XYZ file of N, CA and C in Angstrom:
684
model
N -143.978 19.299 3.868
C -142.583 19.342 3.413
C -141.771 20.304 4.266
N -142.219 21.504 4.649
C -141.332 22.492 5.434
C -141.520 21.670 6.874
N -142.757 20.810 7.290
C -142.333 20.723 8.420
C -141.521 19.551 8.565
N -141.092 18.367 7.710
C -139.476 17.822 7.450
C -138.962 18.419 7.209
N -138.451 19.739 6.848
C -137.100 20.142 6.666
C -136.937 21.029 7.965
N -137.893 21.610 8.676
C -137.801 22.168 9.800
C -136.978 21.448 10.649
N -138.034 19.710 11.152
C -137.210 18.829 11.529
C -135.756 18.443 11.377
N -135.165 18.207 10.310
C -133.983 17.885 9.501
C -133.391 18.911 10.070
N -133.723 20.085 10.287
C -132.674 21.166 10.471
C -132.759 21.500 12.211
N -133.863 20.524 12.790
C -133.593 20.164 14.458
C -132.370 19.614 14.545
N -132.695 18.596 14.120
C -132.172 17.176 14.484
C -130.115 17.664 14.251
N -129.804 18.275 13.111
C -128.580 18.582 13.035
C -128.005 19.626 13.662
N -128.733 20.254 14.011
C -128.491 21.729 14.941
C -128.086 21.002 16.514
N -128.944 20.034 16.511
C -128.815 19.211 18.188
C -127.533 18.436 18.233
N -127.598 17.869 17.100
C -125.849 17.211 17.052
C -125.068 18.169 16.724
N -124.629 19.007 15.796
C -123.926 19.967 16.240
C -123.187 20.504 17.553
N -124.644 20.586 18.597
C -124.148 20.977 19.689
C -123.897 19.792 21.132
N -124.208 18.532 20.752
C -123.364 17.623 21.430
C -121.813 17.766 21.180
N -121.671 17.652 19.923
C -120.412 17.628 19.286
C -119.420 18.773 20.210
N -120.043 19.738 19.794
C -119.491 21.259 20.524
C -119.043 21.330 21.970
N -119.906 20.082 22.511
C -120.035 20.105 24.526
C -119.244 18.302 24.349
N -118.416 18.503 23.831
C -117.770 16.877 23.982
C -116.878 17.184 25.493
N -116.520 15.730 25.966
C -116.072 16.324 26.908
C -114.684 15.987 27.246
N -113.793 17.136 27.909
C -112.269 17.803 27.704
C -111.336 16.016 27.842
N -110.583 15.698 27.341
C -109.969 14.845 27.572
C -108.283 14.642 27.847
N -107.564 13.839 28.763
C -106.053 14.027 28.710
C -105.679 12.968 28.488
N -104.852 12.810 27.597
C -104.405 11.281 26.816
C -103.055 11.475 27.604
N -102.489 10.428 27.962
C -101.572 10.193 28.935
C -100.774 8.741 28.320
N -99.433 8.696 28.472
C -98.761 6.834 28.134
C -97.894 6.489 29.667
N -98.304 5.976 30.318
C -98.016 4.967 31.323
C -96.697 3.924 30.958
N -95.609 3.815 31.425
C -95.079 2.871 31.622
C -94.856 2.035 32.869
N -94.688 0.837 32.477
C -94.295 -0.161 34.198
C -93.291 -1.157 33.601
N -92.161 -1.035 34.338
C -91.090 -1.923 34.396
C -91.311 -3.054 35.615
N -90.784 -4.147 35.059
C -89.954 -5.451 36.206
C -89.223 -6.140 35.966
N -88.259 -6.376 36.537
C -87.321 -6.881 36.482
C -87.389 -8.101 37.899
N -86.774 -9.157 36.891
C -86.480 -10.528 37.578
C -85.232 -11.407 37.106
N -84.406 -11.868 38.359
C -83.810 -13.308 37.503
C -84.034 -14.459 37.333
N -83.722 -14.374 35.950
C -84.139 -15.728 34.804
C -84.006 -16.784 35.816
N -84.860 -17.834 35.300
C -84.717 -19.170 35.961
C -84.499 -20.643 35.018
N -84.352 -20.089 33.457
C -84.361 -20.520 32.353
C -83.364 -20.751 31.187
N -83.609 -20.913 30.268
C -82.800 -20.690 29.233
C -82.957 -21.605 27.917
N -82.818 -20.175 26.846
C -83.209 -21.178 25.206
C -81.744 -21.137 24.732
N -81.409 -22.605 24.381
C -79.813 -22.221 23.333
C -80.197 -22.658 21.786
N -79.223 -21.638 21.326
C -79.827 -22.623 19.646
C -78.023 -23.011 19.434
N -77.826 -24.032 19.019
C -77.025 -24.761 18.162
C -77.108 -25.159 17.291
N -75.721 -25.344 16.179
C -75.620 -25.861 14.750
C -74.358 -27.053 14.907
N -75.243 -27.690 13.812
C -73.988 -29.377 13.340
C -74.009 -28.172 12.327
N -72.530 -28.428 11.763
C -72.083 -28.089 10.215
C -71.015 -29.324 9.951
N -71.114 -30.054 8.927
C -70.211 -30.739 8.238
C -70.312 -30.248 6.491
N -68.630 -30.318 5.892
C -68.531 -29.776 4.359
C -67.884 -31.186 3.856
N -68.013 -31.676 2.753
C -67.024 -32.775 1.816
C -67.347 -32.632 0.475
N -66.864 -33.475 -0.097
C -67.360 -33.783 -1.356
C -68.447 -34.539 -2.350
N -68.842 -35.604 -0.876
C -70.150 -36.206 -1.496
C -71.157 -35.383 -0.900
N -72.552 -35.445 -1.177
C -73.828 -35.201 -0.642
C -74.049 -35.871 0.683
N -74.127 -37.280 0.217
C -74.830 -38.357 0.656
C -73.674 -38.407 2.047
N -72.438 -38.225 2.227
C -71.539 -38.930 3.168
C -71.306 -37.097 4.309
N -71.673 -36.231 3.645
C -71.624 -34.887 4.564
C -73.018 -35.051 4.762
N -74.385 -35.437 4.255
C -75.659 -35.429 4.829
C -75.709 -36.504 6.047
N -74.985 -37.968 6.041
C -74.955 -38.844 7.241
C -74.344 -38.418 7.931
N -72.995 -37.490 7.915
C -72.334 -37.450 8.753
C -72.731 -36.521 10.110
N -73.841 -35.500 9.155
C -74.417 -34.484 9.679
C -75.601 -35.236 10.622
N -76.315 -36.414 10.095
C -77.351 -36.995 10.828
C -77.197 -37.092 11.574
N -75.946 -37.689 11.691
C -74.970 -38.724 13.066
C -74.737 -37.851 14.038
N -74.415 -36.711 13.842
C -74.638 -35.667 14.594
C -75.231 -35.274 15.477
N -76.740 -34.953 15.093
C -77.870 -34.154 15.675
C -77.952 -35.274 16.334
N -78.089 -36.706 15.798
C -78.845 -38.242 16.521
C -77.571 -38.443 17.659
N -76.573 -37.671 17.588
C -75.804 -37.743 19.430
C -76.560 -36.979 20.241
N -76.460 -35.893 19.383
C -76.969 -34.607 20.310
C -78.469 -34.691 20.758
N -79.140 -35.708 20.336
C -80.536 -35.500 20.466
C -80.583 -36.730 21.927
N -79.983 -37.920 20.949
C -79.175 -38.848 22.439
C -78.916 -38.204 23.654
N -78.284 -37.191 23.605
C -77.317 -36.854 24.827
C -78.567 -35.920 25.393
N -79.452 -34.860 25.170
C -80.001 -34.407 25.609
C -81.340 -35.116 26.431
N -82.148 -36.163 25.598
C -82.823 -37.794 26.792
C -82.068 -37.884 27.327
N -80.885 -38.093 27.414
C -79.978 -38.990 28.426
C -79.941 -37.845 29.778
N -79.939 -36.406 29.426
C -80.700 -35.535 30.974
C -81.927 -35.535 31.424
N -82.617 -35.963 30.687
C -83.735 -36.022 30.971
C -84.505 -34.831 30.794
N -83.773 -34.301 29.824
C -84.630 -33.180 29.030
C -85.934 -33.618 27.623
N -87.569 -33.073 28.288
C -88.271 -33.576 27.487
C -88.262 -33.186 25.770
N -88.752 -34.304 25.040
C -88.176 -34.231 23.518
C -89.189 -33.065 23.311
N -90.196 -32.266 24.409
C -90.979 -30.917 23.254
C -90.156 -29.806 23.815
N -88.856 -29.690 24.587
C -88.310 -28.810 24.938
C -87.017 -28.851 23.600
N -87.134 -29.441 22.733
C -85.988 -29.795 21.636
C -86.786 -29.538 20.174
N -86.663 -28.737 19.598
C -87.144 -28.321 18.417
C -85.746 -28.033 17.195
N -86.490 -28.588 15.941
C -85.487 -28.487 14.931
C -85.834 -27.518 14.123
N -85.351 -26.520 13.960
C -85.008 -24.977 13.898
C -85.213 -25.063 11.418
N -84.072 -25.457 11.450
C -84.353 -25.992 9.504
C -83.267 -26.433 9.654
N -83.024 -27.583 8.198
C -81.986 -28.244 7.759
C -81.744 -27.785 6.406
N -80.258 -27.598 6.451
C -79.720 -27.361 4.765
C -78.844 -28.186 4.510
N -78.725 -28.410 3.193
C -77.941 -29.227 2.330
C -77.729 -28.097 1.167
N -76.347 -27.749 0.968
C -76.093 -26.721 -0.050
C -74.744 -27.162 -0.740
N -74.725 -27.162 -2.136
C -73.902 -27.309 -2.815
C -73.258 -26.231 -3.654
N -71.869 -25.792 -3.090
C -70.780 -24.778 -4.018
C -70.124 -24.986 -4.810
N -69.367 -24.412 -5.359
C -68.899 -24.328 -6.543
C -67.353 -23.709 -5.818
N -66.039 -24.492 -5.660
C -65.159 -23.983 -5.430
C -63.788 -23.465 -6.948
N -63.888 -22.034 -6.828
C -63.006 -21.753 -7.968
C -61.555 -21.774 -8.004
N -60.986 -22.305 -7.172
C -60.158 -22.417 -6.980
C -59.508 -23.821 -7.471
N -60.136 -24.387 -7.188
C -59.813 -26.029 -7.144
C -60.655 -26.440 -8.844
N -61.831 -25.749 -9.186
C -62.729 -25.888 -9.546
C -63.246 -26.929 -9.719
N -63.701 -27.682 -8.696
C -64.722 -28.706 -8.302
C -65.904 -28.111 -7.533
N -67.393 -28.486 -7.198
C -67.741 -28.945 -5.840
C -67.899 -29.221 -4.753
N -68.108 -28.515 -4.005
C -68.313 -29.541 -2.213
C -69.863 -28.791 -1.937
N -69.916 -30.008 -0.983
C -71.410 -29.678 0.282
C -71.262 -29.441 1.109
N -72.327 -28.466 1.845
C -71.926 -28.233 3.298
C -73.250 -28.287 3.941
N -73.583 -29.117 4.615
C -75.024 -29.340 5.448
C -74.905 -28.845 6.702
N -76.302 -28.319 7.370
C -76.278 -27.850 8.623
C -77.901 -28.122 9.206
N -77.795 -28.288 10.250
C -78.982 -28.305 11.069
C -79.102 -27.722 12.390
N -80.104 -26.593 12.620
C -80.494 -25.937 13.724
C -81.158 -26.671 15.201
N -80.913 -26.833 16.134
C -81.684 -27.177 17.217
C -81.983 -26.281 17.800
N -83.134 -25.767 18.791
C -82.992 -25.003 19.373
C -83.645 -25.760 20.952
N -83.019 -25.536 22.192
C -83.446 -26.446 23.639
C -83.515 -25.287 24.541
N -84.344 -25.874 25.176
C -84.868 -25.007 25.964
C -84.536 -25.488 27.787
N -83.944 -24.762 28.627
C -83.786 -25.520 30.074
C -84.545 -24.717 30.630
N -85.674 -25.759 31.440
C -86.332 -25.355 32.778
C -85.788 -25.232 33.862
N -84.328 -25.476 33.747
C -83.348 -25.123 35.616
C -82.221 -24.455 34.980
N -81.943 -23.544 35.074
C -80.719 -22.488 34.745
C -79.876 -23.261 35.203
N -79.845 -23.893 36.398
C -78.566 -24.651 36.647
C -78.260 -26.020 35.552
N -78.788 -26.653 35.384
C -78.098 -27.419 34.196
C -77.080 -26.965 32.889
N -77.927 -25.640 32.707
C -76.428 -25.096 31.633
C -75.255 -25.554 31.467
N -74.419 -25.549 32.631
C -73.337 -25.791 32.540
C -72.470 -27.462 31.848
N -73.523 -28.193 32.630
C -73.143 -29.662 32.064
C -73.959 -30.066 30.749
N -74.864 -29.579 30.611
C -75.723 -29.438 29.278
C -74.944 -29.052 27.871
N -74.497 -27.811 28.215
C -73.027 -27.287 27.519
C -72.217 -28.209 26.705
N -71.564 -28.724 28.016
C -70.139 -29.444 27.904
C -70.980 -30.910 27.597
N -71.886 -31.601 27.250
C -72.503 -32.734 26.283
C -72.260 -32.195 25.249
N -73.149 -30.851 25.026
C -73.282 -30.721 23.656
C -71.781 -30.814 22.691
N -70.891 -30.248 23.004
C -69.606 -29.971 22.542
C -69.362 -31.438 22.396
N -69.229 -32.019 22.952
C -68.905 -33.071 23.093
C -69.681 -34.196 22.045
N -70.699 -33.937 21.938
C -71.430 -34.935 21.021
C -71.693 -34.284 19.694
N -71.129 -32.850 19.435
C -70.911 -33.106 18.032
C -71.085 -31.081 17.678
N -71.759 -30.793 18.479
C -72.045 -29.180 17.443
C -71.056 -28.550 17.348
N -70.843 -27.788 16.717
C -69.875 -27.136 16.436
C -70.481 -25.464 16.119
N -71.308 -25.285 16.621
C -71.507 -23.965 16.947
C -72.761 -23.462 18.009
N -72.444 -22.502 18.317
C -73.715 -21.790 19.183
C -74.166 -20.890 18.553
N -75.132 -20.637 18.285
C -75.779 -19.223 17.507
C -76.813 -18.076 18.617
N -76.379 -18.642 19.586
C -77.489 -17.457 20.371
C -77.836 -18.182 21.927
N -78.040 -17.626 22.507
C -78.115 -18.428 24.081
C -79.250 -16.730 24.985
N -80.590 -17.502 25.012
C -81.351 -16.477 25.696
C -81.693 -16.678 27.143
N -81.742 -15.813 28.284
C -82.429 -16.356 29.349
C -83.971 -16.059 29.406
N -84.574 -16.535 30.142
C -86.201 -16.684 30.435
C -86.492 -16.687 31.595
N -87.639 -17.005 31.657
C -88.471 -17.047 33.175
C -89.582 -17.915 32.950
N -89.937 -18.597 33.886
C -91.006 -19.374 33.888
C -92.313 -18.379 34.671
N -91.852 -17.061 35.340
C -93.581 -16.416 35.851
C -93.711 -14.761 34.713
N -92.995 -15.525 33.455
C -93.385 -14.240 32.644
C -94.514 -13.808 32.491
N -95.687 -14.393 31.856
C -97.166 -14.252 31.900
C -97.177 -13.351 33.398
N -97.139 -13.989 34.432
C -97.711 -13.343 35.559
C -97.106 -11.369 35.838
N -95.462 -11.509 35.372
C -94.566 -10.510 35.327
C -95.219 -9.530 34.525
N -95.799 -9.792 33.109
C -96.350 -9.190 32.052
C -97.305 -8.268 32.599
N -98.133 -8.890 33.212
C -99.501 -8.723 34.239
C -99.224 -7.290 34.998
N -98.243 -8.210 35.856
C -97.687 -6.497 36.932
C -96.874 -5.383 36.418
N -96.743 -5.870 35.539
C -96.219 -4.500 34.487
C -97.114 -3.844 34.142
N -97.852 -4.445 33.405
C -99.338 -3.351 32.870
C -100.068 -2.877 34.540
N -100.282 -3.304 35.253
C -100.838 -2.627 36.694
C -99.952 -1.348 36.356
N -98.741 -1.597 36.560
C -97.783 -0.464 36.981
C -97.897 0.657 35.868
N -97.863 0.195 34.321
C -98.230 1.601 33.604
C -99.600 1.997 33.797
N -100.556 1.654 34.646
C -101.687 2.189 34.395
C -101.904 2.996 35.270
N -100.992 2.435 36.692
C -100.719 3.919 37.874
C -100.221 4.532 37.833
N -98.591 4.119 36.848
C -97.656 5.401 36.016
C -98.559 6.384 35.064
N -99.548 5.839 34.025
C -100.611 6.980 33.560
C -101.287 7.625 34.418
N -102.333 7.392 35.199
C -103.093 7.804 36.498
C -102.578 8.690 37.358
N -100.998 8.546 37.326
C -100.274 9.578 38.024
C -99.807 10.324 37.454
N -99.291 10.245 35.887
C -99.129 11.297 35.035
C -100.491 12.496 34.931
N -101.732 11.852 34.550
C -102.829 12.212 34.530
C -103.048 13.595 35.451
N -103.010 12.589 36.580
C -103.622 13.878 38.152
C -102.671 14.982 37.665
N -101.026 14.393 37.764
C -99.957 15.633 37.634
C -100.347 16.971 36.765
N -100.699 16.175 35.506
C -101.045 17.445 34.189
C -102.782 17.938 34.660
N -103.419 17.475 35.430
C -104.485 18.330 35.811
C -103.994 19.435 37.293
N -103.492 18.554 37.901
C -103.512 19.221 39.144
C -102.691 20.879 38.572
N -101.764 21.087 37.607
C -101.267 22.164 37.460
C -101.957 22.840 36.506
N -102.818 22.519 35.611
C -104.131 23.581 35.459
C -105.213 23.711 36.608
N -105.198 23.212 37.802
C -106.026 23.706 38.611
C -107.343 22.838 38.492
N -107.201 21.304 37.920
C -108.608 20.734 37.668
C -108.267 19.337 37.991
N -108.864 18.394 37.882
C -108.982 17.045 38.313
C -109.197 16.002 37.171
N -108.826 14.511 37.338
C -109.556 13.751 36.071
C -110.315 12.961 36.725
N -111.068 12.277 35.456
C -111.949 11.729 35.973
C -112.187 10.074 35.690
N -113.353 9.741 35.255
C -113.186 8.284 34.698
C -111.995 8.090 33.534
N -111.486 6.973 33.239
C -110.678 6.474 32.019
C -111.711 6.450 30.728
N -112.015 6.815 29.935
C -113.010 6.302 28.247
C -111.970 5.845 27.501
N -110.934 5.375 27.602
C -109.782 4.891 26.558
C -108.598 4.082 26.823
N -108.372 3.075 26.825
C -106.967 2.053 27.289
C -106.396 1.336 26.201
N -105.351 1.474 25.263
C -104.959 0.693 24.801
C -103.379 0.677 25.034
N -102.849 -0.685 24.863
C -101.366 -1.061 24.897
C -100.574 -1.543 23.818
N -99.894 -0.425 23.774
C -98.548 -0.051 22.822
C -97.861 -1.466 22.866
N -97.760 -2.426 23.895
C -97.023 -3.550 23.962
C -96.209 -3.666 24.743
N -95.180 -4.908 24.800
C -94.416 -5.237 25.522
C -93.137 -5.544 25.543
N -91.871 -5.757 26.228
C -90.600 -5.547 25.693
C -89.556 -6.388 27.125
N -89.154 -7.406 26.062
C -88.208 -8.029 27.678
C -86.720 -7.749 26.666
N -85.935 -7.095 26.521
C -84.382 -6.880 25.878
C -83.705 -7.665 26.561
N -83.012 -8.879 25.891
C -82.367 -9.689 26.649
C -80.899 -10.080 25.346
N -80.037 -9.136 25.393
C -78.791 -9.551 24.534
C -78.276 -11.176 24.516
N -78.193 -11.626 23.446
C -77.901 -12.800 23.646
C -75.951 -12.722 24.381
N -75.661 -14.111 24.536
C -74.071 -14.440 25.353
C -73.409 -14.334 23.816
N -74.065 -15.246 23.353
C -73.145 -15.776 22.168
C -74.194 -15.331 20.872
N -73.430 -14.828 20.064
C -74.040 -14.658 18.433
C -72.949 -15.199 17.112
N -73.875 -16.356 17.155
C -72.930 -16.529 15.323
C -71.452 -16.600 15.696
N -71.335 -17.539 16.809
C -69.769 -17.748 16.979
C -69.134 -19.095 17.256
N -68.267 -18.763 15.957
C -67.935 -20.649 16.180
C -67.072 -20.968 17.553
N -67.485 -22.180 17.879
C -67.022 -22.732 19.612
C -65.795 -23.572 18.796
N -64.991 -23.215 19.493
C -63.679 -25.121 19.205
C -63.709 -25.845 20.038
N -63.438 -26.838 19.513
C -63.524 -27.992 20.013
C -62.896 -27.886 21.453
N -61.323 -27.017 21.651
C -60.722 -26.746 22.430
C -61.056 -26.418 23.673
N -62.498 -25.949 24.018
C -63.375 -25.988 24.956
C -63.355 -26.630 25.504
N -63.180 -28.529 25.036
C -63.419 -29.583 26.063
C -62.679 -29.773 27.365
N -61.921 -28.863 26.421
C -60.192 -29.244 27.972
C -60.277 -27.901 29.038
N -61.524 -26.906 28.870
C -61.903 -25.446 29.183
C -61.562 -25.329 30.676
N -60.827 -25.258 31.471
C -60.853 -25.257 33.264
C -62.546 -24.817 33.510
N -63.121 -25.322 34.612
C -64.161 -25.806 35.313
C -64.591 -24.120 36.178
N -65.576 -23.943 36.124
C -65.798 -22.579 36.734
C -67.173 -21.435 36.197
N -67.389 -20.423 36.646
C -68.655 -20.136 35.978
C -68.802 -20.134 34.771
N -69.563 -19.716 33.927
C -69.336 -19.321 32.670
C -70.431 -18.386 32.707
N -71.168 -18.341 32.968
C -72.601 -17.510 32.497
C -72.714 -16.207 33.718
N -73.256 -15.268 33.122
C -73.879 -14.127 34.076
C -75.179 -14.022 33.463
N -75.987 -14.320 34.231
C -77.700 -14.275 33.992
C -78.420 -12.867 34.247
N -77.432 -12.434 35.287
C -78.026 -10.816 35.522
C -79.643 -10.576 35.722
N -80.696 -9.928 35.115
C -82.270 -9.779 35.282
C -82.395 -9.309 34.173
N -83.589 -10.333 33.719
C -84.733 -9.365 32.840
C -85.445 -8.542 33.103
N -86.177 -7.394 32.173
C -86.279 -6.550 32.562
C -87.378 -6.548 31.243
N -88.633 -6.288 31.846
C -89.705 -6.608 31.033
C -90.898 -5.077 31.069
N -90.889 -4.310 29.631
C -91.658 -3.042 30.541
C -92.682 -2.777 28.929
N -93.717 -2.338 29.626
C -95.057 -2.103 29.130
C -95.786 -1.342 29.286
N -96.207 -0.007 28.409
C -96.543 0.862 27.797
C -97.896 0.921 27.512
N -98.617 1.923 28.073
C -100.256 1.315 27.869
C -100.769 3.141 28.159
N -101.433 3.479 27.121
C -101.860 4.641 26.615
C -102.930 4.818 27.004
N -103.864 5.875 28.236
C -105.338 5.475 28.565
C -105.540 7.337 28.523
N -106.717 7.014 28.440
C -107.437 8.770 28.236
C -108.614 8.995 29.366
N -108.351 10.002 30.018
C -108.954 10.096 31.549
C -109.947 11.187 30.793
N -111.065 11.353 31.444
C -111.881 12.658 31.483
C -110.801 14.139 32.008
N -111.368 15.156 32.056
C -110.548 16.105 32.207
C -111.651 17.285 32.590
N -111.794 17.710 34.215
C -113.136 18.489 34.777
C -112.221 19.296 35.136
């Protein structure tokens, strides 16, 4: 019996002093930015029609999207770049009048693989029926790859933080024992938010409309170097 508890009182005395000789570590957060211009673009649009029946503001609303869905095949934009966002059908209560009305709406949201189409893409849509824009994003088609060279870049932005905070205590680092990433971040303000378009647009003089400017995509990645 004493010579298990002798043991028992090895065995914890020895971990103890691993524990004690752990070895020095510098936790460091790396960032890497890139920036590119978009070659892309997601728009979301809304049909809204209001009346008094259900049934004659729900067709009218159909008739709608079924231009707009028309007009977008007719560029030869593929139907999985066209997604329907939700549909409402909502009925109020006006106190004024005190009757009833409906007001239906349906979301699209399209996506362009050539930034240059925007412009005539646009001027369909208006034209075949929406009556609003709710948001207009740009993109990139080598994001994945962009993502990639971002994280390279915070991990030499850490690595160089690293050396910095050793080299001025007078010591060096060593292997990495720790990498994880905080994530990723492309901030891209939309053009348009929640703003109704008029119709008055159609007659709009001809000329740019858009500034695409660069995304700017940056990623944060936290690694822990040895510390000799």
């Amino acid at each position: 019996m004493k010579y298990i508890t002798a043991l028992i009182l090895l065995i914890t005395m020895s971990i103890s002093a691993q524990n004690n000789t752990m070895q020095p570590l510098v936790n460091v957060t790396g960032e890497g930015i890139v920036k590119v211009v978009p070659d892309g673009v997601n728009i979301r649009v809304r049909v809204e029609n209001q009346g008094k029946e259900a049934k004659q503001v729900k067709a009218e609303n159909d008739q709608a999207i079924d231009n707009v869905i028309k007009f977008l095949r007719s560029q030869g934009i593929d139907s999985k770049y066209v997604q329907t966002e939700y549909i409402n059908l909502n009925k109020n209560y006006d106190y004024n009048s005190k009757t009833y009305n409906y007001n239906a709406n349906q979301t699209l949201t399209i996506k362009l693989k050539d930034l240059k189409m925007y412009e005539g893409v646009m001027a369909g849509l208006l034209n075949s029926g929406i009556n609003r824009i709710d948001n207009v994003q740009f993109t990139s088609s080598q994001m994945d790859a962009l993502k990639a060279d971002a994280r390279v870049k915070a991990i030499k932005d850490a690595k160089d933080k690293a050396t910095a905070y050793a080299g001025a205590l007078g010591q060096t680092i060593g292997k990495a024992v720790q990498i994880s990433e905080q994530g990723s971040a492309s901030p891209q303000p939309p053009m348009y938010k929640a703003r109704m378009m008029s119709m008055e647009m159609d007659n709009a003089a001809g000329g740019e409309t858009i500034a695409p400017g660069e995304l700017t995509i940056t990623t944060k990645i936290s690694v822990s170097f040895e510390l000799k």
